C-alpha positions as YAML, in Angstrom:
chain: A
units: angstrom
residues:
- id: 1
  name: UNK
  ca: [0.11, 0.22, 0.40]
- id: 2
  name: UNK
  ca: [2.81, 2.16, 0.68]
- id: 3
  name: UNK
  ca: [3.95, 2.03, -3.04]
- id: 4
  name: UNK
  ca: [0.43, 3.21, -3.65]
- id: 5
  name: UNK
  ca: [-0.09, 5.85, -1.58]
- id: 6
  name: UNK
  ca: [3.90, 7.60, -2.96]
- id: 7
  name: UNK
  ca: [2.40, 7.11, -6.50]
- id: 8
  name: UNK
  ca: [-0.71, 8.90, -5.73]
- id: 9
  name: UNK
  ca: [0.86, 11.56, -4.32]
- id: 10
  name: UNK
  ca: [3.14, 11.76, -7.48]
- id: 11
  name: UNK
  ca: [-0.11, 11.66, -9.54]
- id: 12
  name: UNK
  ca: [-1.55, 14.26, -7.58]
- id: 13
  name: UNK
  ca: [1.70, 16.91, -8.00]
- id: 14
  name: UNK
  ca: [1.50, 15.91, -11.72]
- id: 15
  name: UNK
  ca: [-2.12, 16.90, -12.31]
- id: 16
  name: UNK
  ca: [-1.50, 20.27, -9.86]
...
């Protein structure tokens, strides 16, 4: 799950 959390953070930064 930690990997998913890190990936989500990166995706959010890219989206922002």
